[in-house]
Coordinates of C-alpha atoms in Angstrom, one line a residue:
X1 CA 0.0 0.0 0.0
X2 CA 1.3 3.5 -0.9
X3 CA 1.4 5.9 2.0
X4 CA 2.2 9.6 2.0
X5 CA 3.8 9.8 5.4
X6 CA 6.6 7.3 5.0
X7 CA 9.2 6.7 2.3
X8 CA 12.1 4.3 2.0
X9 CA 15.5 4.3 0.3
X10 CA 15.7 1.7 -2.5
X11 CA 19.5 1.5 -3.1
X12 CA 20.4 -2.2 -2.7
X13 CA 24.1 -1.4 -2.9
X14 CA 24.0 0.8 0.2
X15 CA 25.1 -0.7 3.4
X16 CA 22.2 0.7 5.4
X17 CA 18.5 1.3 5.2
X18 CA 16.7 4.6 5.2
X19 CA 13.2 5.6 6.2
X20 CA 11.8 9.1 6.1
X21 CA 8.8 9.9 8.3
X22 CA 6.7 13.0 7.5
X23 CA 6.4 15.6 10.2
X24 CA 4.8 19.0 10.1
X25 CA 7.4 21.2 8.4
X26 CA 10.1 18.7 9.2
X27 CA 11.1 15.1 8.4
X28 CA 12.6 12.3 10.6
X29 CA 15.3 10.4 8.9
X30 CA 16.0 6.9 10.4
X31 CA 18.8 4.7 9.4
X32 CA 19.9 1.1 10.3
X33 CA 22.8 -1.1 9.1
X34 CA 21.6 -3.9 6.8
X35 CA 23.9 -6.8 7.9
X36 CA 25.7 -7.1 11.2
X37 CA 27.4 -4.1 12.7
X38 CA 29.1 -1.2 10.9
X39 CA 32.8 -1.3 10.4
X40 CA 35.0 0.5 12.9
X41 CA 35.9 3.2 10.4
X42 CA 32.3 4.3 10.0
X43 CA 32.0 7.7 11.7
X44 CA 28.4 8.7 10.9
X45 CA 26.0 10.0 8.3
X46 CA 26.1 13.0 6.0
X47 CA 22.6 14.3 5.5
X48 CA 21.3 16.4 2.5
X49 CA 18.0 17.3 1.0
X50 CA 16.8 18.7 -2.3
X51 CA 13.7 20.9 -2.7
X52 CA 11.0 20.1 -5.3
X53 CA 12.1 21.2 -8.7
X54 CA 15.7 21.9 -7.7
X55 CA 18.8 20.3 -9.1
X56 CA 21.0 20.9 -6.0
X57 CA 21.2 19.3 -2.6
X58 CA 21.5 21.4 0.5
X59 CA 23.6 19.9 3.3
X60 CA 22.3 19.7 6.9
X61 CA 24.7 21.0 9.6
X62 CA 26.0 19.5 12.9
X63 CA 26.7 21.4 16.1
X64 CA 29.6 19.0 16.8
X65 CA 32.8 18.4 14.9
X66 CA 35.9 16.1 15.4
X67 CA 38.4 17.3 18.0
X68 CA 41.1 19.2 16.3
X69 CA 39.2 19.6 13.0
X70 CA 40.1 22.8 11.1
X71 CA 37.8 25.7 11.9
X72 CA 39.5 28.8 10.5
X73 CA 36.2 30.8 10.4
X74 CA 35.2 30.1 14.0
X75 CA 32.0 28.4 12.8
X76 CA 29.6 26.9 15.3
X77 CA 28.0 24.4 13.0
X78 CA 29.5 22.3 10.3
X79 CA 28.2 20.5 7.1
X80 CA 27.4 16.9 7.9
X81 CA 29.4 15.6 5.0
X82 CA 32.5 16.8 7.0
X83 CA 31.1 16.6 10.5
X84 CA 28.7 13.6 10.2
X85 CA 25.8 12.8 12.4
X86 CA 26.7 10.2 14.9
X87 CA 23.1 9.0 15.4
X88 CA 20.8 6.6 13.6
X89 CA 18.1 9.2 13.3
X90 CA 17.9 12.9 12.6
X91 CA 15.2 15.5 12.1
X92 CA 15.6 17.8 9.2
X93 CA 13.9 21.2 8.9
X94 CA 13.9 22.2 5.2
X95 CA 13.9 26.0 4.6
X96 CA 10.9 25.9 2.4
X97 CA 8.9 22.9 3.8
X98 CA 5.6 24.1 2.4
X99 CA 6.7 23.9 -1.3
X100 CA 4.4 21.6 -3.3
X101 CA 6.0 18.4 -4.5
X102 CA 8.4 15.9 -3.1
X103 CA 11.7 16.6 -1.3
X104 CA 14.6 14.2 -1.9
X105 CA 16.4 13.3 1.3
X106 CA 19.9 11.9 0.7
X107 CA 21.9 10.1 3.4
X108 CA 25.5 9.1 2.9
X109 CA 27.7 7.0 5.2
X110 CA 31.0 8.6 6.1
X111 CA 34.2 6.7 6.8
X112 CA 37.6 7.8 8.2
X113 CA 40.9 6.2 7.3
X114 CA 44.0 5.7 9.4
X115 CA 45.3 9.1 8.3
X116 CA 42.0 10.9 9.5
X117 CA 40.8 11.4 5.9
X118 CA 37.0 11.2 5.3
X119 CA 35.4 9.1 2.5
X120 CA 31.9 8.5 1.4
X121 CA 30.0 5.2 0.8
X122 CA 26.9 4.4 -1.2
X123 CA 24.0 6.8 -0.5
X124 CA 20.3 6.2 0.0
X125 CA 17.7 8.6 -1.3
X126 CA 14.0 8.7 -0.3
X127 CA 11.4 11.2 -1.5
X128 CA 8.5 12.6 0.5
X129 CA 6.1 15.6 0.2
X130 CA 5.9 18.0 3.1
X131 CA 2.9 20.0 2.0
X132 CA 1.5 22.5 4.4
X133 CA -1.7 20.8 5.2
X134 CA -1.8 17.3 6.8
X135 CA -5.0 16.5 4.9
X136 CA -5.5 19.3 2.4
X137 CA -8.9 21.0 2.7
X138 CA -9.9 18.8 5.6
X139 CA -7.5 18.8 8.6
X140 CA -4.2 20.4 9.4
X141 CA -2.0 19.5 12.4
X142 CA 0.3 22.5 13.2
X143 CA 3.0 23.3 15.8
X144 CA 4.8 26.3 17.2
X145 CA 8.6 26.0 17.2
X146 CA 9.2 26.6 21.0
X147 CA 12.9 27.4 20.3
X148 CA 13.5 30.8 22.0
X149 CA 16.1 29.1 24.3
X150 CA 18.1 27.5 21.5
X151 CA 21.3 27.9 19.5
X152 CA 19.1 28.1 16.4
X153 CA 17.4 31.2 17.8
X154 CA 20.8 32.7 18.7
X155 CA 22.2 32.1 15.3
X156 CA 19.3 33.8 13.6
X157 CA 18.2 36.6 15.8
X158 CA 20.0 37.1 19.2
X159 CA 22.9 38.9 17.6
X160 CA 20.6 41.5 16.0
X161 CA 18.6 42.5 19.0
X162 CA 17.8 41.5 22.6
X163 CA 14.8 39.2 23.4
X164 CA 13.0 42.2 25.1
X165 CA 12.8 43.8 21.7
X166 CA 10.8 40.8 20.5
X167 CA 8.6 39.8 23.4
X168 CA 7.0 41.7 26.3
X169 CA 8.3 41.2 29.8
X170 CA 4.9 40.2 31.1
X171 CA 1.5 39.2 29.8
X172 CA -0.2 42.4 30.9
X173 CA 2.1 44.3 28.5
X174 CA 1.1 42.1 25.6
X175 CA -1.9 43.9 24.2
X176 CA 0.1 47.1 23.5
X177 CA 3.5 45.7 22.9
X178 CA 5.2 46.5 19.6
X179 CA 8.4 44.7 18.8
X180 CA 11.4 46.9 17.9
X181 CA 13.8 44.1 16.9
X182 CA 15.2 44.8 13.4
X183 CA 14.1 41.3 12.2
X184 CA 10.8 41.2 14.2
X185 CA 8.5 40.0 11.4
X186 CA 10.9 37.3 10.3
X187 CA 11.7 36.2 13.9
X188 CA 8.1 36.0 15.0
X189 CA 7.1 34.0 11.9
X190 CA 10.0 31.6 12.6
X191 CA 9.2 31.3 16.3
X192 CA 5.4 30.8 15.8
X193 CA 6.0 28.3 13.0
X194 CA 3.0 26.8 11.2
X195 CA 0.5 27.1 14.2
X196 CA 0.8 30.9 14.3
X197 CA 0.8 31.3 10.6
X198 CA -2.4 29.2 10.0
X199 CA -4.3 30.7 12.9
X200 CA -3.6 34.3 11.7
X201 CA -4.5 33.3 8.2
X202 CA -7.8 31.8 9.3
X203 CA -8.6 35.1 11.1
X204 CA -7.6 37.1 8.1
X205 CA -10.0 35.0 5.9
X206 CA -12.8 35.6 8.4
X207 CA -12.2 39.4 8.4
X208 CA -12.2 39.4 4.6
X209 CA -15.5 37.4 4.4
X210 CA -18.4 39.7 5.5
X211 CA -20.7 36.7 5.9
X212 CA -18.3 35.1 8.4
X213 CA -19.3 34.9 12.1
X214 CA -16.6 33.9 14.6
X215 CA -16.9 32.2 18.0
X216 CA -13.9 32.1 20.3
X217 CA -13.1 30.6 23.7
X218 CA -9.8 31.9 25.1
X219 CA -8.1 31.0 28.3
X220 CA -5.1 33.4 27.9
X221 CA -5.6 36.4 25.5
X222 CA -2.9 39.0 25.3
X223 CA -1.1 38.8 21.9
X224 CA -1.6 42.2 20.2
X225 CA -1.9 41.0 16.7
X226 CA -4.6 38.4 17.6
X227 CA -6.6 41.1 19.6
X228 CA -6.4 43.5 16.6
X229 CA -7.8 40.8 14.3
X230 CA -10.6 40.1 16.8
X231 CA -11.3 43.8 16.9
X232 CA -11.6 43.9 13.1
X233 CA -14.4 41.4 13.3
X234 CA -16.5 43.8 15.4
X235 CA -20.1 42.6 16.0
X236 CA -19.4 39.4 14.0
X237 CA -17.4 38.1 17.0
X238 CA -18.7 36.3 20.0
X239 CA -15.9 35.5 22.6
X240 CA -15.7 33.8 26.0
X241 CA -12.6 34.9 27.9
X242 CA -11.5 33.2 31.1
X243 CA -11.8 35.2 34.3
X244 CA -10.1 33.0 36.8
X245 CA -7.0 33.9 38.9
X246 CA -4.9 36.7 37.5
X247 CA -7.1 37.0 34.4
X248 CA -9.8 38.8 36.5
X249 CA -7.4 41.5 37.6
X250 CA -8.3 44.9 36.1
X251 CA -4.9 45.3 34.3
X252 CA -4.5 41.8 33.0
X253 CA -4.1 41.2 29.3
X254 CA -7.5 39.5 29.3
X255 CA -9.2 42.6 30.9
X256 CA -7.5 44.9 28.4
X257 CA -8.6 42.7 25.5
X258 CA -12.2 42.7 26.9
X259 CA -12.3 46.5 27.0
X260 CA -11.0 46.8 23.5
X261 CA -13.4 44.2 22.1
X262 CA -16.4 45.8 23.9
X263 CA -15.5 49.0 22.1
X264 CA -15.3 47.1 18.8
X265 CA -18.9 45.8 19.2
X266 CA -18.1 42.2 19.9
X267 CA -20.3 40.1 22.2
X268 CA -18.3 39.0 25.2
X269 CA -18.7 36.8 28.3
X270 CA -16.1 36.4 31.0
X271 CA -16.3 33.0 32.5
X272 CA -14.7 30.1 34.3
X273 CA -16.3 26.8 34.7
X274 CA -15.9 25.0 38.0
X275 CA -12.3 26.3 38.0
X276 CA -10.9 27.4 34.6
X277 CA -12.3 28.1 31.1
X278 CA -9.1 26.5 29.7
X279 CA -10.2 26.1 26.0
X280 CA -8.4 27.7 23.1
X281 CA -10.9 27.2 20.3
X282 CA -12.1 29.2 17.3
X283 CA -15.1 28.6 15.0
X284 CA -15.4 30.5 11.7
X285 CA -18.8 30.1 10.1
X286 CA -18.8 31.8 6.7
X287 CA -18.3 31.1 3.1
X288 CA -15.6 28.7 4.3
X289 CA -16.0 27.0 7.6
X290 CA -13.0 26.5 9.9
X291 CA -12.4 25.3 13.5
X292 CA -9.4 25.3 15.8
X293 CA -8.6 22.9 18.6
X294 CA -5.5 22.3 20.6
X295 CA -3.1 23.7 23.3
X296 CA -2.1 27.0 21.8
X297 CA -3.1 30.1 23.8
X298 CA -3.4 33.4 22.0
X299 CA -0.5 35.0 23.8
X300 CA 3.0 36.0 23.1
X301 CA 4.2 33.1 25.2
X302 CA 1.8 30.6 23.6
X303 CA 2.9 31.5 20.1
X304 CA 6.5 32.3 20.5
X305 CA 8.0 30.7 23.6
X306 CA 6.2 27.5 24.3
X307 CA 5.9 24.2 22.3
X308 CA 2.3 24.0 21.4
X309 CA 0.0 22.4 18.8
X310 CA -3.2 23.5 17.1
X311 CA -5.5 21.3 14.9
X312 CA -7.5 23.1 12.2
X313 CA -10.5 21.5 10.6
X314 CA -12.5 22.6 7.6
X315 CA -16.1 22.0 6.5
X316 CA -19.6 22.5 7.6
X317 CA -19.8 19.1 9.3
X318 CA -16.4 19.4 10.9
X319 CA -17.2 22.6 12.8
X320 CA -20.6 21.3 14.2
X321 CA -19.2 19.8 17.5
X322 CA -17.1 22.9 18.1
X323 CA -20.0 25.3 17.4
X324 CA -22.3 23.4 19.6
X325 CA -19.8 23.3 22.4
X326 CA -19.4 27.1 22.2
X327 CA -23.1 27.6 22.4
X328 CA -23.2 25.3 25.5
X329 CA -20.4 27.2 27.1
X330 CA -22.1 30.5 26.3
X331 CA -25.1 29.2 28.4
X332 CA -22.7 27.8 31.0
X333 CA -25.4 26.6 33.4
X334 CA -26.0 22.9 32.9
X335 CA -22.9 22.3 30.8
X336 CA -22.2 18.9 32.4
X337 CA -25.5 17.7 31.2
X338 CA -25.1 19.0 27.7
X339 CA -24.4 16.8 24.6
X340 CA -21.0 18.5 24.2
X341 CA -19.7 16.3 27.0
X342 CA -20.3 13.2 24.9
X343 CA -18.0 11.8 22.3
X344 CA -18.7 13.3 18.8
X345 CA -17.2 12.4 15.5
X346 CA -15.0 15.1 14.2
X347 CA -16.7 14.7 10.8
X348 CA -13.5 14.8 8.8
X349 CA -13.8 12.6 5.7
X350 CA -11.2 9.8 5.8
X351 CA -10.0 10.5 9.3
X352 CA -11.1 8.5 12.4
X353 CA -11.3 11.2 15.0
X354 CA -13.6 12.2 17.8
X355 CA -13.9 15.0 20.4
X356 CA -15.4 15.6 23.8
X357 CA -15.5 18.8 25.9
X358 CA -15.1 19.2 29.7
X359 CA -16.2 19.5 32.4
X360 CA -17.7 16.1 32.6
X361 CA -19.8 14.5 35.3
X362 CA -17.7 12.2 37.5
X363 CA -19.7 9.3 36.2
X364 CA -18.7 10.2 32.6
X365 CA -15.0 11.1 33.2
X366 CA -12.5 10.1 30.6
X367 CA -9.3 9.6 32.6
X368 CA -9.9 5.9 33.0
X369 CA -10.6 5.5 29.3
X370 CA -7.3 7.2 28.5
X371 CA -5.5 5.1 31.1
X372 CA -6.9 1.8 29.6
X373 CA -5.8 2.8 26.2
X374 CA -2.2 3.6 27.3
X375 CA -2.1 0.4 29.2
X376 CA -3.2 -1.4 26.0
X377 CA -0.3 -0.1 23.9
X378 CA 1.5 -2.8 22.0
X379 CA 4.8 -1.3 20.8
X380 CA 5.3 2.3 22.0
X381 CA 4.1 5.3 24.0
X382 CA 5.6 8.7 23.1
X383 CA 4.3 11.8 25.0
X384 CA 4.7 15.5 25.6
X385 CA 2.7 16.4 28.7
X386 CA 2.9 19.7 30.5
X387 CA 2.5 19.3 34.3
X388 CA 2.7 15.5 34.3
X389 CA 4.3 15.6 37.8
X390 CA 1.5 17.9 39.0
X391 CA -1.5 16.0 37.5
X392 CA -1.9 12.8 39.4
X393 CA -4.6 10.4 38.3
X394 CA -5.3 7.3 36.3
X395 CA -4.1 8.7 32.9
X396 CA -0.8 10.1 34.3
X397 CA -0.2 6.9 36.3
X398 CA -0.7 4.8 33.1
X399 CA 1.9 7.0 31.2
X400 CA 4.4 6.5 34.0
X401 CA 3.7 2.8 34.0
X402 CA 4.5 2.7 30.3
X403 CA 7.8 4.5 30.9
X404 CA 8.8 2.0 33.6
X405 CA 7.5 -1.1 31.6
X406 CA 8.7 -3.1 28.6
X407 CA 7.3 -0.7 25.9
X408 CA 9.5 1.7 23.9
X409 CA 8.8 5.1 25.4
X410 CA 10.1 8.6 25.2
X411 CA 8.5 11.6 26.9
X412 CA 8.9 15.0 28.2
X413 CA 7.0 16.9 30.8
X414 CA 7.4 20.5 32.1
X415 CA 7.2 21.4 35.8
X416 CA 7.9 24.5 37.8
X417 CA 11.5 23.6 38.5
X418 CA 12.5 22.5 35.0
X419 CA 11.8 19.9 32.4
X420 CA 11.8 16.1 32.9
X421 CA 12.8 13.8 30.1
X422 CA 11.4 10.3 30.5
X423 CA 13.6 7.8 28.8
X424 CA 12.9 4.2 27.9
X425 CA 14.8 2.9 30.9
X426 CA 12.2 4.6 33.2
X427 CA 14.8 7.1 34.6
X428 CA 13.8 10.8 34.3
X429 CA 16.6 13.2 33.3
X430 CA 15.8 16.6 34.7
X431 CA 16.7 19.7 32.7
X432 CA 16.5 22.8 34.9
X433 CA 15.9 26.3 33.5
X434 CA 19.5 27.2 34.5
X435 CA 20.6 24.7 31.9
X436 CA 18.6 26.5 29.2
X437 CA 19.7 30.1 30.0
X438 CA 23.2 29.9 31.6
X439 CA 26.6 29.8 30.0
X440 CA 27.0 26.9 27.7
X441 CA 30.4 25.3 27.0
X442 CA 32.3 26.3 23.8
X443 CA 31.5 26.6 21.0
X444 CA 27.9 27.5 22.1
X445 CA 26.7 30.9 22.9
X446 CA 24.6 32.1 25.8
X447 CA 20.9 31.8 25.0
X448 CA 18.2 34.2 26.0
X449 CA 16.0 33.4 28.9
X450 CA 12.5 32.2 28.0
X451 CA 11.2 33.9 31.1
X452 CA 9.2 32.4 34.0
X453 CA 6.5 29.9 33.3
X454 CA 5.9 26.8 31.3
X455 CA 8.1 26.2 28.2
X456 CA 6.7 22.9 27.0
X457 CA 2.9 23.3 26.9
X458 CA 1.8 20.3 24.8
X459 CA -0.7 17.8 26.1
X460 CA -0.5 14.7 23.8
X461 CA 0.2 11.0 23.9
X462 CA 1.0 9.0 20.8
X463 CA 0.3 5.2 21.1
X464 CA 1.7 2.6 18.7
X465 CA 2.7 5.1 16.0
X466 CA 4.2 2.3 13.9
X467 CA 1.1 0.1 13.7
X468 CA -2.3 0.4 11.9
X469 CA -3.8 1.0 15.3
X470 CA -1.7 4.2 15.7
X471 CA -3.6 6.9 17.7
X472 CA -3.1 10.3 19.5
X473 CA -4.8 11.8 22.5
X474 CA -4.5 15.6 22.4
X475 CA -6.2 19.0 23.0
X476 CA -6.1 21.6 25.7
X477 CA -6.8 18.8 28.2
X478 CA -4.1 18.3 30.9
X479 CA -4.4 14.6 32.0
X480 CA -5.9 15.4 35.3
X481 CA -9.1 15.3 37.4
X482 CA -9.4 19.1 37.0
X483 CA -9.2 18.9 33.2
X484 CA -11.8 16.1 33.2
X485 CA -14.4 17.3 35.7
X486 CA -13.7 21.0 36.6
X487 CA -12.3 23.0 33.7
X488 CA -13.5 23.9 30.2
X489 CA -11.4 21.8 27.9
X490 CA -11.3 20.1 24.5
X491 CA -10.0 16.5 24.2
X492 CA -9.5 14.7 20.9
X493 CA -8.8 11.0 20.1
X494 CA -7.5 10.6 16.6
X495 CA -6.9 7.1 15.2
X496 CA -4.8 7.9 12.1
X497 CA -1.3 6.8 11.3
X498 CA -0.3 9.9 9.3
X499 CA -1.4 12.2 12.2
X500 CA 0.2 9.9 14.7
X501 CA 3.5 10.1 12.7
X502 CA 3.3 13.9 12.8
X503 CA 3.0 13.9 16.6
X504 CA 5.7 11.2 16.9
X505 CA 8.2 13.4 15.0
X506 CA 7.2 16.4 17.2
X507 CA 7.7 14.3 20.4
X508 CA 11.2 13.3 19.2
X509 CA 12.1 16.8 18.1
X510 CA 11.5 18.2 21.6
X511 CA 13.0 15.2 23.4
X512 CA 16.2 15.3 21.4
X513 CA 16.6 19.1 21.9
X514 CA 16.4 18.8 25.6
X515 CA 18.3 15.5 25.8
X516 CA 21.2 17.3 24.1
X517 CA 21.1 19.7 27.0
X518 CA 21.5 16.9 29.4
X519 CA 24.4 15.5 27.5
X520 CA 26.0 18.9 27.2
X521 CA 25.6 19.7 30.9
X522 CA 27.2 16.3 31.7
X523 CA 30.1 17.1 29.4
X524 CA 30.5 20.6 31.0
X525 CA 30.6 19.1 34.5
X526 CA 33.1 16.4 33.5
X527 CA 35.3 19.0 31.9
X528 CA 35.2 17.2 28.5
X529 CA 34.1 19.1 25.4
X530 CA 31.5 17.4 23.3
X531 CA 33.1 16.3 20.0
X532 CA 32.6 13.7 17.3
X533 CA 34.4 10.4 17.9
X534 CA 37.0 9.1 15.6
X535 CA 37.5 5.4 14.8
X536 CA 39.0 3.3 17.6
X537 CA 42.4 3.0 15.9
X538 CA 42.7 6.7 16.1
X539 CA 41.0 7.5 19.4
X540 CA 41.7 4.3 21.4
X541 CA 38.0 4.2 22.3
X542 CA 35.1 1.9 21.3
X543 CA 33.4 3.0 18.0
X544 CA 30.8 5.7 18.6
X545 CA 28.0 3.3 17.6
X546 CA 28.9 0.4 20.0
X547 CA 26.1 1.3 22.5
X548 CA 23.5 1.2 19.6
X549 CA 24.2 -2.5 19.3
X550 CA 24.8 -3.4 23.0
X551 CA 22.5 -1.2 25.1
X552 CA 18.9 -2.5 24.9
X553 CA 17.2 0.9 24.9
X554 CA 19.5 2.1 22.1
X555 CA 19.0 -1.1 20.1
X556 CA 15.2 -0.5 20.2
X557 CA 15.6 3.2 19.3
X558 CA 17.6 2.2 16.2
X559 CA 15.1 -0.5 15.2
X560 CA 11.7 1.1 15.9
X561 CA 12.1 4.1 13.7
X562 CA 14.1 2.4 10.9

């Protein structure tokens, strides 16, 4: 069967296999040796890609290089044909991922002889389209980049302006904040990635369509551009804005947004359910009908600092559950008895997906259902869950059981003191905020602080991504009793391998970024710079790939993706 989310290299002469997994604006390349183990002189993979219609390959770059390798220009990243990737999987971000047509991904094994000279082996090439929409005209999974505290951000933008010229210091400054960074437009588009771009485009389309009526539920609301687009809708906008905690304060971003939207003629309700109105949803009912679910708050932090996702659906039937939920929230009284708390088909042709809205009655809670599904996983559980350590309950306990059990698992959770990486051996590796913002060992530069608050804001679990039964739980819903029975939330269950693959790649992207921090911090404490490893005959050490054939977790990592 032909699929559009997975491609394989076909070169029988190559010594390794290649699989390319489609992500959203990115691709996961996974390699494995065909027979036995690699030779000792194998020092990694060179990675390249070619855009649709182009004759030329672009070369991915590596942050690491061999110790003593020439670096006359003081570079901090190196082409992988000269500084190969010493991993059996790698995520590539093409510059123009939304180009129509197929990208060609080329992977070349690199060898080093006894004189330290590099040579290339037989390459594999696999081709895959990375078109903008997951299912064009039906459903689109989108992500923010969440990379403010990163070397990639420093490379592009930190040298041309301070972070305070891009982002307000606090949420209450958001509605009036105007960036003064010389590359503000480019930087914000890069930081917000596809989620920001598609949400703003949806609002622009609604503004341009005089027949469009828009219904919004917003937990956080303080991003100036979003507020301005809501204002432009005037009386065509109905909006529910949370009024719990700091949101009810007279100078909060939400209170400022309310005052501006009242003046524009919008219909507004301030609301919290039993505790929070935690949804982040949009319904556009016009010539074209769109809906937005997910974890992305309409704030500077939600768009530009945090890792978030938004799911956009299109079509008259697709927006029905979302529109009904908005109407039930607008009434508020009796919500737990409304039909919105039941499971409803998302009505997206060809995609098995359903949605429910909180708060639920305790007798109709979903935590046990999620827990049973996680416990029933056959091959893998990958997750990115904000507040996992702060949300005890059946679902969180099931996720932690998966980490400590025989399944292949990777996960990341954000808590007040830092980030926890949950590895397949069941051992969390904490990454504290000081690791993200302090001095990093050479050749890395100091990164800007992402400020106080949550950095990783996703709430999703991917189960058995590599099987026909692949599925994702996601939405605004933290896996907790409060999310289930107290807050206003959206929770989706999507049984679709293409969508599961997209979330799998996102989970690995975030995990690898933070795991590199753990390794870098360890190298810093040990006083040993992080460098690429040479063959044993030159370095006197085991080959770099030995653990990939001897450590059970690394063996599974190598095999499950390739």
